[in-house]
Short mmCIF file of C-alpha atoms in Angstrom, two decimals:
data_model
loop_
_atom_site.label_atom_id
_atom_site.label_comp_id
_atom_site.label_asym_id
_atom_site.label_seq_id
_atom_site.Cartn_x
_atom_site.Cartn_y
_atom_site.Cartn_z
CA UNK V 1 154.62 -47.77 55.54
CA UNK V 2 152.84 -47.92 52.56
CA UNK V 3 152.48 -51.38 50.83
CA UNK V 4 153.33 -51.33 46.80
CA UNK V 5 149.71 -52.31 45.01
CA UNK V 6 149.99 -53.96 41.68
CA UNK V 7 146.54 -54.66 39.37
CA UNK V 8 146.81 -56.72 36.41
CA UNK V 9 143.95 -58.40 34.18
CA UNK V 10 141.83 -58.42 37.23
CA UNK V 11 144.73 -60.11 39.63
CA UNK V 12 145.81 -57.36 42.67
CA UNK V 13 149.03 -58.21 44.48
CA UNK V 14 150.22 -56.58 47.21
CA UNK V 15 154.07 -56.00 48.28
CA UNK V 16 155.26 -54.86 51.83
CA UNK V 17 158.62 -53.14 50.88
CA UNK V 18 160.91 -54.25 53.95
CA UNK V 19 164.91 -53.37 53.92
CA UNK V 20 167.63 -51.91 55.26
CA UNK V 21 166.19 -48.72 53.98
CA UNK V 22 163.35 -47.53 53.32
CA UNK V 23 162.88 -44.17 51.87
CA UNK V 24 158.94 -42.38 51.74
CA UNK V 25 158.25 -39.89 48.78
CA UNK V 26 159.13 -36.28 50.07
CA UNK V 27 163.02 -35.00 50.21
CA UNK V 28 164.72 -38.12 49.74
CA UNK V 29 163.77 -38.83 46.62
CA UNK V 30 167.39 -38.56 44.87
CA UNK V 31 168.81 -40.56 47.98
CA UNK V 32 166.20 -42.93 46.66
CA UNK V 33 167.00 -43.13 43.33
CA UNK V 34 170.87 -43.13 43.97
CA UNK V 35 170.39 -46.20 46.43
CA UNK V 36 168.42 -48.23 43.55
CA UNK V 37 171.29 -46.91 41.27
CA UNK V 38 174.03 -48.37 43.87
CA UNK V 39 172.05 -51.24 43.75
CA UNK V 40 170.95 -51.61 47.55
CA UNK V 41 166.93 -52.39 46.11
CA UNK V 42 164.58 -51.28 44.24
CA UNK V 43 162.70 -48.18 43.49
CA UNK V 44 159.06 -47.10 42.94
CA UNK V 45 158.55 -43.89 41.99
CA UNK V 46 157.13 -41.58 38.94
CA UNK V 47 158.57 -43.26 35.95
CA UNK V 48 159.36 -39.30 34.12
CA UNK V 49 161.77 -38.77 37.77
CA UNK V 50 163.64 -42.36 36.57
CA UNK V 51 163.96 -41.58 32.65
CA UNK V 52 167.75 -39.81 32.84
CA UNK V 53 168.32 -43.17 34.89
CA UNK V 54 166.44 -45.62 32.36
CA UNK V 55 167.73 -44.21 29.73
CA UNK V 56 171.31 -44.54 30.82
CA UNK V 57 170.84 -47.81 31.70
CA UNK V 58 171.81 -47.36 35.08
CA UNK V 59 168.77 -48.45 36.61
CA UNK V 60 166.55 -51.06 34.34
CA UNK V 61 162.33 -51.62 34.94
CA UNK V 62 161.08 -54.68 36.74
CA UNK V 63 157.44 -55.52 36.84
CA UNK V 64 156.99 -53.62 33.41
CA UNK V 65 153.87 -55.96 33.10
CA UNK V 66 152.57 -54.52 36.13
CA UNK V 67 152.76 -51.00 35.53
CA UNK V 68 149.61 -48.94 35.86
CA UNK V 69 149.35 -45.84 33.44
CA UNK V 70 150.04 -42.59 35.66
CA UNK V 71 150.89 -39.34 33.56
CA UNK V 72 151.96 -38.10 37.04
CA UNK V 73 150.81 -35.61 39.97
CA UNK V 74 148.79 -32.45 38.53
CA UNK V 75 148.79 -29.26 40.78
CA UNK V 76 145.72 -27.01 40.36
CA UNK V 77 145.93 -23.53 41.96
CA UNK V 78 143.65 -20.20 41.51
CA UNK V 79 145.21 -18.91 38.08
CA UNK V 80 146.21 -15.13 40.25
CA UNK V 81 148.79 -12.56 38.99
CA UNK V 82 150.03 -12.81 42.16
CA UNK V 83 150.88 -16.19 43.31
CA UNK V 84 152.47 -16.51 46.89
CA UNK V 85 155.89 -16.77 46.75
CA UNK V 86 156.25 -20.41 48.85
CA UNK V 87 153.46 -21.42 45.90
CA UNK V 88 155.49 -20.48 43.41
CA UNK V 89 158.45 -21.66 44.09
CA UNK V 90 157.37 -25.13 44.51
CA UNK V 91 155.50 -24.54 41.30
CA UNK V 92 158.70 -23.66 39.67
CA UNK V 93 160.61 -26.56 41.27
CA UNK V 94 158.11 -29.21 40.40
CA UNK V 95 157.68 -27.95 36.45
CA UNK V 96 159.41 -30.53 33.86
CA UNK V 97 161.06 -27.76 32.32
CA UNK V 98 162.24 -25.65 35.66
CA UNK V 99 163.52 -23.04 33.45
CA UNK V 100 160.22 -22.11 32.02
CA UNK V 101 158.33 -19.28 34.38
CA UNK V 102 154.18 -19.22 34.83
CA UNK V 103 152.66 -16.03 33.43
#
């Protein structure tokens, strides 16, 4: 496991998540966020993948001070006609808009 790293102003504090569950990036990601939802803990992930849940107000940020400016994960791949197929369909399912198709 992973411990949570927070830098502020020169200050670095470290957090060893320990629970009843504890849920690594990868599939479980919405089991993640639904948990945090449900209100078993708290979540750290990509804030974009917790917007539809900020914005609801079902889930609410904590340690806003401590937040470290991340646009998010970029994927760089040779720009091919032909991608492979397992390459493009993560491609597809990782794009914000997952209706859009690469050309």
């Amino acid at each position: 496991m992973t411990d949570w790293t927070y830098e502020r102003d020169g200050e670095t504090v470290r957090v060893e998540p320990d629970g009843p569950l504890i849920v690594t990036a990868g599939g479980a990601t919405d089991l993640a966020v639904a948990a945090a939802v449900a209100g078993v803990g708290v979540i750290r992930l990509f804030a974009d993948w917790l917007l539809p849940s900020l914005d609801s107000g079902a889930l609410e940020p904590v340690l806003a001070d401590w937040e470290a400016d991340f646009s998010g994960p970029f994927l760089y791949y040779p720009g091919r006609r032909l991608v492979p197929a397992p390459l493009r369909a993560f491609i597809d399912f990782t794009r914000p808009d997952r209706h859009a198709s690469i050309a």
